[in-house]
Coordinates of C-alpha atoms and ligand atoms in Angstrom, one line a residue:
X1 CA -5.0 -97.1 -44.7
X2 CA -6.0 -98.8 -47.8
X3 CA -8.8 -98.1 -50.1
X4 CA -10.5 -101.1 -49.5
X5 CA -9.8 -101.1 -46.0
X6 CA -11.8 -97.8 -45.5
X7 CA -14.6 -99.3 -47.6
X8 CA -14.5 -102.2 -45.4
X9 CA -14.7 -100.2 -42.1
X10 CA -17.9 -98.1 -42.9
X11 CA -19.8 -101.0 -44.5
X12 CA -19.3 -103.2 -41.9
X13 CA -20.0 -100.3 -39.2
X14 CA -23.5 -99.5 -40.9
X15 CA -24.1 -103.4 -41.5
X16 CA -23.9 -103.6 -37.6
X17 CA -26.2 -100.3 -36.9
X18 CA -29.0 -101.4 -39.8
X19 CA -29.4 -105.2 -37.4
X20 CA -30.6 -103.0 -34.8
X21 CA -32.3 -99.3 -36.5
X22 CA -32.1 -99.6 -39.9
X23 CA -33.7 -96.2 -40.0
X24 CA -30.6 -94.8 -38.5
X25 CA -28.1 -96.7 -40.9
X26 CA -30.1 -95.3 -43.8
X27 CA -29.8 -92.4 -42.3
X28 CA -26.4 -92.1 -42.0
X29 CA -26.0 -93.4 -45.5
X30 CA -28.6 -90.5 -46.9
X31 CA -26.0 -88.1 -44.8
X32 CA -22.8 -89.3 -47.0
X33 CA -24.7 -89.2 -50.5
X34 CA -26.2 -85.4 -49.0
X35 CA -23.0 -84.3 -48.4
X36 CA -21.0 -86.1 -51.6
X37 CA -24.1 -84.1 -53.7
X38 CA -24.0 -80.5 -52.0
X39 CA -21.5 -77.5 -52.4
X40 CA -21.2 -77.1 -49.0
X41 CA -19.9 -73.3 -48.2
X42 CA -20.8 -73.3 -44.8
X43 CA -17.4 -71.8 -43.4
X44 CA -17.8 -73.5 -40.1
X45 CA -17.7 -76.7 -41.6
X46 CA -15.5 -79.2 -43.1
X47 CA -14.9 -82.9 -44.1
X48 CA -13.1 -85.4 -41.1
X49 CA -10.9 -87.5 -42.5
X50 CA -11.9 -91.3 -42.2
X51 CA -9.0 -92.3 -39.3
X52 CA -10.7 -89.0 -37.2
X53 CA -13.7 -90.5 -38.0
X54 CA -13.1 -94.1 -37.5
X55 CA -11.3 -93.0 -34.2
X56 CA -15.1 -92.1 -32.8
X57 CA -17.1 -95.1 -33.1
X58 CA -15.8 -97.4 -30.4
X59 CA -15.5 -98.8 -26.8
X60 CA -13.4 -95.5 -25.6
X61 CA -17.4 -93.8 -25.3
X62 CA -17.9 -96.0 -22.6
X63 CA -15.4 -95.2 -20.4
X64 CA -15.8 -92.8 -17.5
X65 CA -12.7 -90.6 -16.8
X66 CA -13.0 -87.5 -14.9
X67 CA -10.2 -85.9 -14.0
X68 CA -6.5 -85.3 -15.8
X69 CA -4.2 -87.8 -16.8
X70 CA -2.3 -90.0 -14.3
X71 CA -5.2 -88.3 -11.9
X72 CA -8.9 -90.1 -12.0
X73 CA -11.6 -90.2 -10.0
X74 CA -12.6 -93.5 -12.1
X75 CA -10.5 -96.6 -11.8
X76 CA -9.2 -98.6 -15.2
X77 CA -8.6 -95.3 -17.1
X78 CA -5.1 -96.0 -18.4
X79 CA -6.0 -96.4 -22.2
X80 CA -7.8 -92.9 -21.8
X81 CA -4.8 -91.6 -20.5
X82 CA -2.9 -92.7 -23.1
X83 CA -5.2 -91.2 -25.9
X84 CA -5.5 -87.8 -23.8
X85 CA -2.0 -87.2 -23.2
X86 CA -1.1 -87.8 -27.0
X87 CA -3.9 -85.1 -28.5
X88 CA -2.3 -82.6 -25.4
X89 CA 1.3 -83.6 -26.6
X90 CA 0.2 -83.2 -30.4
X91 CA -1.7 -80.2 -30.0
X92 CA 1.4 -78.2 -27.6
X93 CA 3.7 -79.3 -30.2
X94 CA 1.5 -78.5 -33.3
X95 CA 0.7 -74.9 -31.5
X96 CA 3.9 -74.1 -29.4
X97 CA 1.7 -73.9 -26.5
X98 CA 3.2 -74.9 -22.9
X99 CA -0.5 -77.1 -21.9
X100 CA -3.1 -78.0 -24.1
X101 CA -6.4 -79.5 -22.5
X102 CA -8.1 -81.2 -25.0
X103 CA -11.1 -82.4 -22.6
X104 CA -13.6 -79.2 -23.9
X105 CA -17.1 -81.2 -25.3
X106 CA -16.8 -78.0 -27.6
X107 CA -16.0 -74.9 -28.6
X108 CA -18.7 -73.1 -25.9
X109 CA -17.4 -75.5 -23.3
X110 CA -13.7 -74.5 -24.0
X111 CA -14.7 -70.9 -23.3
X112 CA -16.6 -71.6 -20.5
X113 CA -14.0 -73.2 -19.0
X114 CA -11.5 -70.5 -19.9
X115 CA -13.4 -67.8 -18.4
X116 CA -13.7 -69.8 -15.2
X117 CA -9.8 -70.6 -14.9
X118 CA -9.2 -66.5 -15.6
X119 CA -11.4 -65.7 -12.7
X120 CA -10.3 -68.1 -10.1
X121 CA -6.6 -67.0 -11.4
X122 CA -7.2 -63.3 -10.8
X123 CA -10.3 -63.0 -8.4
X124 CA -9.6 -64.5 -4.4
X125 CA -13.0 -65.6 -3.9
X126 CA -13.6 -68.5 -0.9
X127 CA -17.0 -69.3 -2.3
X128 CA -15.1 -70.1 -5.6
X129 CA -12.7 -72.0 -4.5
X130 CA -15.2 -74.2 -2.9
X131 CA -17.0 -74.6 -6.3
X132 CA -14.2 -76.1 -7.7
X133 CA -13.7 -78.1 -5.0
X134 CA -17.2 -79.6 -5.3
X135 CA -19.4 -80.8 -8.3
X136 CA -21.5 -77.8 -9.7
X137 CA -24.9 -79.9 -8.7
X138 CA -24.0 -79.9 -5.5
X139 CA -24.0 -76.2 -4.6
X140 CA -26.8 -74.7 -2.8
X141 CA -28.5 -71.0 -3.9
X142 CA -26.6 -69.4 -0.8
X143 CA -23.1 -71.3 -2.8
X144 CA -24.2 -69.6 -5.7
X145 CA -25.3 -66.1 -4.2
X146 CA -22.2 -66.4 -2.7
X147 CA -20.0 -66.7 -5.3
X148 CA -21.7 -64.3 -7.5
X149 CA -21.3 -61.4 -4.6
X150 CA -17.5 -62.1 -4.7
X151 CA -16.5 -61.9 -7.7
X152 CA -18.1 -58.4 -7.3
X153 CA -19.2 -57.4 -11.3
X154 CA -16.5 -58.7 -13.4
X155 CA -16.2 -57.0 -16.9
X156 CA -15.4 -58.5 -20.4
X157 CA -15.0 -56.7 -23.7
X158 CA -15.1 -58.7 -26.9
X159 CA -16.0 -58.3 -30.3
X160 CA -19.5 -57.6 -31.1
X161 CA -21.2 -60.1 -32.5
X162 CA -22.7 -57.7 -35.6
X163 CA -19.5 -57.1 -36.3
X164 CA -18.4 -60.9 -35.9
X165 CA -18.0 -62.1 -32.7
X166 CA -19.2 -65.4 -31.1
X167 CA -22.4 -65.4 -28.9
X168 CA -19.8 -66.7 -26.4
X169 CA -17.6 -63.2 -26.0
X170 CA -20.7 -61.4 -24.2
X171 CA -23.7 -61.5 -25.8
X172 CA -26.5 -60.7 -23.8
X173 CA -28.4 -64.0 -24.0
X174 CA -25.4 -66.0 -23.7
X175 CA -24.1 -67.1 -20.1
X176 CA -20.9 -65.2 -21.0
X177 CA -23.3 -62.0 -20.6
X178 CA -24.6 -62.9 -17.6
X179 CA -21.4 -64.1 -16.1
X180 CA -20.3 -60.7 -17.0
X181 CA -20.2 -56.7 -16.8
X182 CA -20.0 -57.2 -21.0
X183 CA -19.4 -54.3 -23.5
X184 CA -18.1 -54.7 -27.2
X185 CA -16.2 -53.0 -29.9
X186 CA -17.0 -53.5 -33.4
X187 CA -15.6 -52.6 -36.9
X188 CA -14.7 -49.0 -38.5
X189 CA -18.4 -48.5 -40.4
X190 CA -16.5 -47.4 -43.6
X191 CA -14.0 -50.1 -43.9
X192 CA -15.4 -53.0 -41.7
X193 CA -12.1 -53.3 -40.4
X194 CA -11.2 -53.5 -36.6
X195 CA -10.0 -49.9 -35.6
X196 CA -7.6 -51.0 -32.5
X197 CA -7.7 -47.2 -31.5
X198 CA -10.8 -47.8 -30.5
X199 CA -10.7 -50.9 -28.8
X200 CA -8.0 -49.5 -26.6
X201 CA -10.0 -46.4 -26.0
X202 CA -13.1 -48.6 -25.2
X203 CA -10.4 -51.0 -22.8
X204 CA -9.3 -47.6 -21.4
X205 CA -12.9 -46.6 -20.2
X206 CA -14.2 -50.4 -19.2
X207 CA -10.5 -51.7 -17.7
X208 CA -12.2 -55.2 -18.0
X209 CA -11.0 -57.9 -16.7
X210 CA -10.7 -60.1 -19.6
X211 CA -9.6 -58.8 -23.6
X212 CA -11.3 -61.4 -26.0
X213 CA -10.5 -61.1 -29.9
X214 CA -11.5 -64.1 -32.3
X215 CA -14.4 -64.5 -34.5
X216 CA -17.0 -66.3 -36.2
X217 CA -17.8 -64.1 -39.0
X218 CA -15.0 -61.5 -39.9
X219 CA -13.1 -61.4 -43.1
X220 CA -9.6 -60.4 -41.9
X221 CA -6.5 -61.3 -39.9
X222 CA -6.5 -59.9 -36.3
X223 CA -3.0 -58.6 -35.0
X224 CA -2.5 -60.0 -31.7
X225 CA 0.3 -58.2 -30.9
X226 CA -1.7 -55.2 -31.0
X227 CA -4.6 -56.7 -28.3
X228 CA -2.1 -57.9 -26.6
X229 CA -0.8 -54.3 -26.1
X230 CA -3.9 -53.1 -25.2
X231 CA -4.4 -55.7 -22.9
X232 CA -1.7 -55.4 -20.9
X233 CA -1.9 -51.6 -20.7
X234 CA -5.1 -52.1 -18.5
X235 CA -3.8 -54.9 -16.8
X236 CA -6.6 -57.6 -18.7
X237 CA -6.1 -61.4 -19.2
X238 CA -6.1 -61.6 -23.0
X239 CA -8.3 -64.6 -24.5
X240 CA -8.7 -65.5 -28.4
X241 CA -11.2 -67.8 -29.3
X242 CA -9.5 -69.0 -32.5
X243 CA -12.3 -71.4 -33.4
X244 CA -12.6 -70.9 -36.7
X245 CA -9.0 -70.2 -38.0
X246 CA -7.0 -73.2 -35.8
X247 CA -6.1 -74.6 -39.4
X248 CA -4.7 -71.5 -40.5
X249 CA -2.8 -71.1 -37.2
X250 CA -1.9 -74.3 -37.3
X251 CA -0.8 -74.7 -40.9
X252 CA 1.3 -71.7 -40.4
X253 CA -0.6 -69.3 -42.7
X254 CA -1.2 -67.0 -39.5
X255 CA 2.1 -65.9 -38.1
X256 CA 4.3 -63.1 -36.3
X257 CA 1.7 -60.7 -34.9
X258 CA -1.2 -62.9 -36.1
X259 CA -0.5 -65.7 -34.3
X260 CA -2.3 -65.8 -31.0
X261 CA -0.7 -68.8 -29.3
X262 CA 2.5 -65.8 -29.8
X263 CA 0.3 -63.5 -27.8
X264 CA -2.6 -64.7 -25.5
X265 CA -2.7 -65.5 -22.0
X266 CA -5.1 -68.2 -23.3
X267 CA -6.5 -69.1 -26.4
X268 CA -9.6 -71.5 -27.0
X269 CA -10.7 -73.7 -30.1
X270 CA -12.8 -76.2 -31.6
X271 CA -11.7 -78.7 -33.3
X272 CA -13.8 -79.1 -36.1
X273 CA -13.5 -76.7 -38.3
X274 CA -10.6 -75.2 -40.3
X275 CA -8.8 -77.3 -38.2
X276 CA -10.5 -80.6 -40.0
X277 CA -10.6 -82.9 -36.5
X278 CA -14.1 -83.8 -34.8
X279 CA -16.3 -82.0 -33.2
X280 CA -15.1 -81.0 -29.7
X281 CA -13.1 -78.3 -28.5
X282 CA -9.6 -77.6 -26.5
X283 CA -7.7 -74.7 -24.3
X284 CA -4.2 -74.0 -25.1
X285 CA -2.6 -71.7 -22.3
X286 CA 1.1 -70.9 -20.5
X287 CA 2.1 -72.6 -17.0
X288 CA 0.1 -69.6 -15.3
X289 CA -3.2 -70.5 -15.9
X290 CA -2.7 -74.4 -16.6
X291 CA -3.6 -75.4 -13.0
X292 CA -7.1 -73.4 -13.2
X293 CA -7.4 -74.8 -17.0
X294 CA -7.0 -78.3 -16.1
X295 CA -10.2 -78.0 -13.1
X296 CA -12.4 -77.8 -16.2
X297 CA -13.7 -81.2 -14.7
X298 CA -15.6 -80.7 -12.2
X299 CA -16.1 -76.9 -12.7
X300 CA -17.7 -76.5 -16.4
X301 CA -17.4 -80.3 -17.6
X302 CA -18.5 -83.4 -16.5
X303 CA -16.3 -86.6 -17.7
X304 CA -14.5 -86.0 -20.9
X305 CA -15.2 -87.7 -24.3
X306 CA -12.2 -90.7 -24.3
X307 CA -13.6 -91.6 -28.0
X308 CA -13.8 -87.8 -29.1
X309 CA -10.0 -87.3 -27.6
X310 CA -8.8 -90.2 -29.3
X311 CA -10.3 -88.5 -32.6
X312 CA -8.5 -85.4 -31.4
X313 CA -5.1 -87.1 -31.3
X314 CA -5.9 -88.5 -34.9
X315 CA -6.4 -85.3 -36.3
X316 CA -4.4 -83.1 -34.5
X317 CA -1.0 -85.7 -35.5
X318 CA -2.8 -85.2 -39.3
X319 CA -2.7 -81.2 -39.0
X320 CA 1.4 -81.6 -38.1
X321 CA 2.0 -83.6 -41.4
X322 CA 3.8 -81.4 -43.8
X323 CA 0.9 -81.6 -46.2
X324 CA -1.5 -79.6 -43.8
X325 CA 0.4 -76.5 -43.9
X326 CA -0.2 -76.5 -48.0
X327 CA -3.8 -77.6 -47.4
X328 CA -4.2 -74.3 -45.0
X329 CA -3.0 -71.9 -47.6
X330 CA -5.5 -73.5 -50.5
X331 CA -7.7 -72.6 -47.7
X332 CA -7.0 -68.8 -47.8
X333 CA -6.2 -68.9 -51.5
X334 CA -9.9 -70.2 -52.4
X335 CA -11.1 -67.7 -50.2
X336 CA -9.4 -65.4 -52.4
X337 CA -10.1 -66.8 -55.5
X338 CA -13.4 -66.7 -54.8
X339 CA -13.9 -63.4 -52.9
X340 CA -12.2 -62.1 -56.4
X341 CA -14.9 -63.9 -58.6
X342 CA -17.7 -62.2 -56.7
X343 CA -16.1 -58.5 -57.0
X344 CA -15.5 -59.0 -60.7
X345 CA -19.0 -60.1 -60.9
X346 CA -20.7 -56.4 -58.7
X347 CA -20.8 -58.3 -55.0
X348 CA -20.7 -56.3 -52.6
X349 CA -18.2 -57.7 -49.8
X350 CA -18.0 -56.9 -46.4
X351 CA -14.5 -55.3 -46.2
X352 CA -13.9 -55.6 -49.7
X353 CA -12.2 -58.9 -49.9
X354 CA -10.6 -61.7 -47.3
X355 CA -7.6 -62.5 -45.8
X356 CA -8.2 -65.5 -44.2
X357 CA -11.1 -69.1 -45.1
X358 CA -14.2 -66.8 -44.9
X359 CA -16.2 -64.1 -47.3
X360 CA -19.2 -62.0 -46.0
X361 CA -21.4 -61.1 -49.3
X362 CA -23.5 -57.9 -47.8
X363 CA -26.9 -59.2 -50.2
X364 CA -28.7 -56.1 -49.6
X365 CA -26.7 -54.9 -53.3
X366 CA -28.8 -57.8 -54.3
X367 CA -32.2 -55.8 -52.7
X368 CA -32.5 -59.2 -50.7
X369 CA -32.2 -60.2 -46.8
X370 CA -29.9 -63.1 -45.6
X371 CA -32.4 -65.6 -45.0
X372 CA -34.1 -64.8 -48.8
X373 CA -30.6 -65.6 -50.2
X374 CA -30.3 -68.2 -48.3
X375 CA -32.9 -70.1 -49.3
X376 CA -32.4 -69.6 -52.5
X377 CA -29.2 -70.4 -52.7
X378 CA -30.0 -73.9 -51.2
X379 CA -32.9 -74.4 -53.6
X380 CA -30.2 -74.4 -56.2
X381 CA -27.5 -76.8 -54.2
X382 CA -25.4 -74.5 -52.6
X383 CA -25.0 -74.6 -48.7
X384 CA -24.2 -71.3 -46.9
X385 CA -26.1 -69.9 -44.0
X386 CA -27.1 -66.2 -43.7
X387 CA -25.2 -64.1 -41.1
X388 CA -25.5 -60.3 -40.0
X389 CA -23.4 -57.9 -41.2
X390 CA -22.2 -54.7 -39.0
X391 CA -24.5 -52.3 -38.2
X392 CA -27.3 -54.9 -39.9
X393 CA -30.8 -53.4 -40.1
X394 CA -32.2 -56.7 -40.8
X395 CA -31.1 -57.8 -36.8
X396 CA -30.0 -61.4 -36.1
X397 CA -32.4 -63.3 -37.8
X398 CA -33.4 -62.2 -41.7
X399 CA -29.5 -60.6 -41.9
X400 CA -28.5 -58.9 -44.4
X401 CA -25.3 -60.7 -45.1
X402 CA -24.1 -64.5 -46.6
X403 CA -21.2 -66.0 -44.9
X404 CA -19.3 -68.6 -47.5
X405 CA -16.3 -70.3 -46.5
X406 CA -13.4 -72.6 -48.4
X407 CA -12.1 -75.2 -45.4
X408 CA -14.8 -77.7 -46.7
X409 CA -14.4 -77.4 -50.3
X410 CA -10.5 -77.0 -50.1
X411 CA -10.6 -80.6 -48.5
X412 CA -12.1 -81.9 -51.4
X413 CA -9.3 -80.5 -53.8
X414 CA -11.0 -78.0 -55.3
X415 CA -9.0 -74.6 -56.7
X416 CA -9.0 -71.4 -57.7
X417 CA -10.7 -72.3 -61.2
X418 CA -13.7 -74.0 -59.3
X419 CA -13.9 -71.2 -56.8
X420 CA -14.6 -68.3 -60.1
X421 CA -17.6 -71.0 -61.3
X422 CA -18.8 -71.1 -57.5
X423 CA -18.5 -67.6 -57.5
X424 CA -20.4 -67.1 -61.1
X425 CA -22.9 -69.9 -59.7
X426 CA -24.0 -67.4 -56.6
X427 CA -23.9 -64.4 -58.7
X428 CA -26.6 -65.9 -61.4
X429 CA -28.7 -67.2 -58.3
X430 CA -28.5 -63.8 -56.3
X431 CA -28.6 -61.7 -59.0
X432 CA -32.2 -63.8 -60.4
X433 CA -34.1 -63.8 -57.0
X434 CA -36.6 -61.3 -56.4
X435 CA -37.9 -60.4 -52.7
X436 CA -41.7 -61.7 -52.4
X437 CA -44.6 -61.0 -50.5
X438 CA -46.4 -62.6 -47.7
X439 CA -50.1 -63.5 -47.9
X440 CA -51.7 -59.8 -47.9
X441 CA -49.1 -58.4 -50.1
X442 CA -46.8 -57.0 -48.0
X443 CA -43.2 -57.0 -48.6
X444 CA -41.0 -60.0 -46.8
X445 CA -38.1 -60.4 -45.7
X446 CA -38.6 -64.4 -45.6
X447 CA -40.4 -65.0 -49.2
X448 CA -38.5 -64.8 -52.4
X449 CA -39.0 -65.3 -56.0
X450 CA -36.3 -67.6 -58.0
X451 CA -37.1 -69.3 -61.5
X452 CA -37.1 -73.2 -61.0
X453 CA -35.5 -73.5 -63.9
X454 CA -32.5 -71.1 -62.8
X455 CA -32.3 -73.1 -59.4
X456 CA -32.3 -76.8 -61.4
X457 CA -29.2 -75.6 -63.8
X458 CA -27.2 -73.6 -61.3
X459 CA -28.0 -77.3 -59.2
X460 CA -26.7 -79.2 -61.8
X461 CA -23.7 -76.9 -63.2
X462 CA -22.7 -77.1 -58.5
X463 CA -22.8 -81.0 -59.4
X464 CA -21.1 -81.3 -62.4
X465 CA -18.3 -78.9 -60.5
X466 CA -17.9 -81.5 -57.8
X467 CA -17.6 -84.4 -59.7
X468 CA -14.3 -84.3 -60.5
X469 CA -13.6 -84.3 -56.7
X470 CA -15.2 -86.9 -55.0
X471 CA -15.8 -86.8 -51.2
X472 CA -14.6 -89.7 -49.2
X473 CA -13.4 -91.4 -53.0
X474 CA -12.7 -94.7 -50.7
X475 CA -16.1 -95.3 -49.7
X476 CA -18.3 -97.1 -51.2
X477 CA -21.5 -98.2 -49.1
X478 CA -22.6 -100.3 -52.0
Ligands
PLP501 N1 -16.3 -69.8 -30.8 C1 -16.4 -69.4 -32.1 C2 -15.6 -68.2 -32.6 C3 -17.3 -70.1 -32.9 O1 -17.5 -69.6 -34.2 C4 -18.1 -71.2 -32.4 C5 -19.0 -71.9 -33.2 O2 -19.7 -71.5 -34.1 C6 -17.9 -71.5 -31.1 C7 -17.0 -70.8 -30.3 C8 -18.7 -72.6 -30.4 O3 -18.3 -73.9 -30.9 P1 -19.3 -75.1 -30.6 O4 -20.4 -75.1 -31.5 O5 -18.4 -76.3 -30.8 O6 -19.7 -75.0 -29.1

């Protein structure tokens, strides 16, 4: 696509939104010159390119198309057919997986429908099989009582979410903890590592039903091999939720033992983040479990997202370009760069370093709480988001811990030399912010003390390093 042509297509896209809400066009606008301004770190996050985005805004969101290819319950669906099978073909071929299903709304909906294709494979359950059968609304309590009684306690052990698992792999509050019996292993408290002694002692004791590795806040590779191992030696279906290092799967970085299409009986993603597509989520699995996979619709999902898949396809044929494989290893060699930067500079980092797009600073060496570092990172330009840290005595929400990430930043062409300034950037800003305290003097974890005029020059040195790498370069909105 040409320069101009990109131009062209966003301009006239918000010229068309601002005749009906012009509050929404400027909106969307304010979004573009927010994200063009900010050093975004959020390791979660990352910049679509403009043919996944373009992909989105059209007719294809109008369609109704439950069911799998070739297989509706709507009529008319052939053009959704045609966009679904290419993201599956693109993402099998990408992945060396034997089915893709590329129908998840997300990453939570990917699992969910997962861990509903690895019960009805291993559990014989009557009042299940009539679930899938049937549209979810349309059971009764007694369906439901039913179904819950015969599937009789089913156990899952993933990784804790301290230590840096998803909300998805058991957590209590999360239906994945109700669904299940849930227990978790977490990380060796000296290194911060996984210790896979103990997660096959803990799989010995539990014999759960389902082995989940995968992470949303953990420094390191995981060898799948290994949890494959111990999988297998207590006869569990093995799941990785490789939401958050698809692009370095994908791009080849993660390989041998530590790829887990390799090793898992299933593996989930979004496709969002490293990964760089929009935001939506897929199922990769072998023939086994494909069948169960593909009932997503009507178990867990209702029709699928035609525009979203159609963005999937665009993306996923992007990430098997040659120059995606160089664009994931900038990836882990920012992370690097910049995981080096903070050490040299007295962070504290949880495991001492990274291996893969992601750095965990522990800020309690700075004497403050996640959300105080947070915040004032922010005030001085920088995006992050606060994030627990094992054993964290600050719990869930103050943290003790800032998770940063490269996928974003790496997209924009920035290197190793811009990733020792960001790293002397959150140094000067976490070193200079003092904890406060609330209204009757007390200590908080929320307030904090940072000089304005530390915040304004750390802003404007994180601006003046972006500049030379413009987001989106094509677009102009005028
Ligand atoms: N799995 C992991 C490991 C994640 O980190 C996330 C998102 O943060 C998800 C699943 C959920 O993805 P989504 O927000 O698309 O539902």
């Amino acid at each position: 696509m040409s320069r101009n042509a990109e131009s062209t297509a966003f301009r006239s896209a918000l010229e068309v939104v601002r005749g009906v809400e012009p509050r929404v066009a400027d909106a969307i606008a304010a979004e573009l010159a927010d994200q063009r301004e900010s050093l975004k770190l959020i390791a979660s996050e990352n910049y679509a390119s403009p043919a996944t985005l373009l992909a989105m805004g059209n007719w294809f969101s109008d369609k109704y198309a439950e069911g799998t290819v070739g297989r509706r319950f709507y009529a008319g669906c052939q053009n959704v057919d045609t966009v679904e099978a290419l993201a599956a073909e693109h993402a099998r071929e990408l992945f060396g997986a034997s089915h893709a299903y590329v129908q998840p709304h997300s990453g939570i909906d990917a699992n969910l429908v997962a861990f509903w294709a690895i019960l009805a494979d291993r559990v014989e359950s009557p009042a299940l099989r009539k679930a899938q059968a049937r549209q979810v609304n349309d059971l009764t309590e007694a369906d439901w009582f039913a179904l819950r009684r015969e599937l009789g306690n089913q156990r899952m052990l993933g990784m804790s979410l301290d230590a840096g698992g998803h909300l998805t792999h058991g957590f209590r509050p999360n239906i994945s903890g109700k669904m299940f019996d849930q227990r978790s292993y977490g990380t060796d408290p000296a290194t911060g590592l996984i210790d896979y002694d103990r997660v096959a002692e803990a799989a010995r004791e539990f014999k759960p039903l389902i082995l989940v590795a995968g992470y949303s806040a953990y420094p390191r590779k995981v060898n799948f091999r290994i949890m494959r191992e111990i999988a297998d030696s207590v006869g569990a279906t093995f799941m990785v939720d490789m939401a958050h290092f698809a692009g370095l799967v994908a791009g080849k970085v993660f390989t041998g033992d530590f790829d887990p299409v390799l090793h898992a009986h299933i593996v989930t993603t979004t496709t969002h983040k490293s990964l760089r597509g929009p935001r939506g989520g897929m199922v990769l699995c072998g023939p086994e479990l494909a069948d169960q996979v593909d009932r997503g619709c009507p178990m867990v999902l209702g029709g699928p997202l035609p525009h979203v898949m159609a963005a999937k396809a665009v993306a996923l044929a992007e990430a098997r370009r040659p120059d995606f494989a160089d664009y994931a290893q900038r990836i882990v060699d920012n992370a690097q760069a910049l995981a080096d930067g903070l050490l040299r500079r007295g962070a504290t980092l949880v495991t001492g370093g990274t291996d893969n797009h992601l750095v965990l600073i522990d800020v309690s060496g700075y004497g403050l709480t996640g959300r105080q570092a947070e915040q004032a990172l922010l005030d001085s330009g920088i995006v992050t988001n606060r994030n627990s840290v094992p054993q964290d005595p600050n719990g869930a929400w103050y943290t003790s811990g800032i998770r940063i990430g490269t996928p974003a930043l790496t997209t924009r062409g920035l290197g190793a030399a811009e990733m020792d300034a960001t790293a002397e950037l959150i140094h000067t800003v976490l070193s200079q912010t003092t904890p406060g305290t609330g209204p009757d003097g007390a200590p908080s974890k929320a307030k904090y003390v940072l000089d304005p005029a530390v915040a304004e020059s750390v802003g404007k040195q994180a601006a003046d390093l972006l500049t030379p790498f413009p987001l989106y370069p094509a677009v102009d909105l005028g």
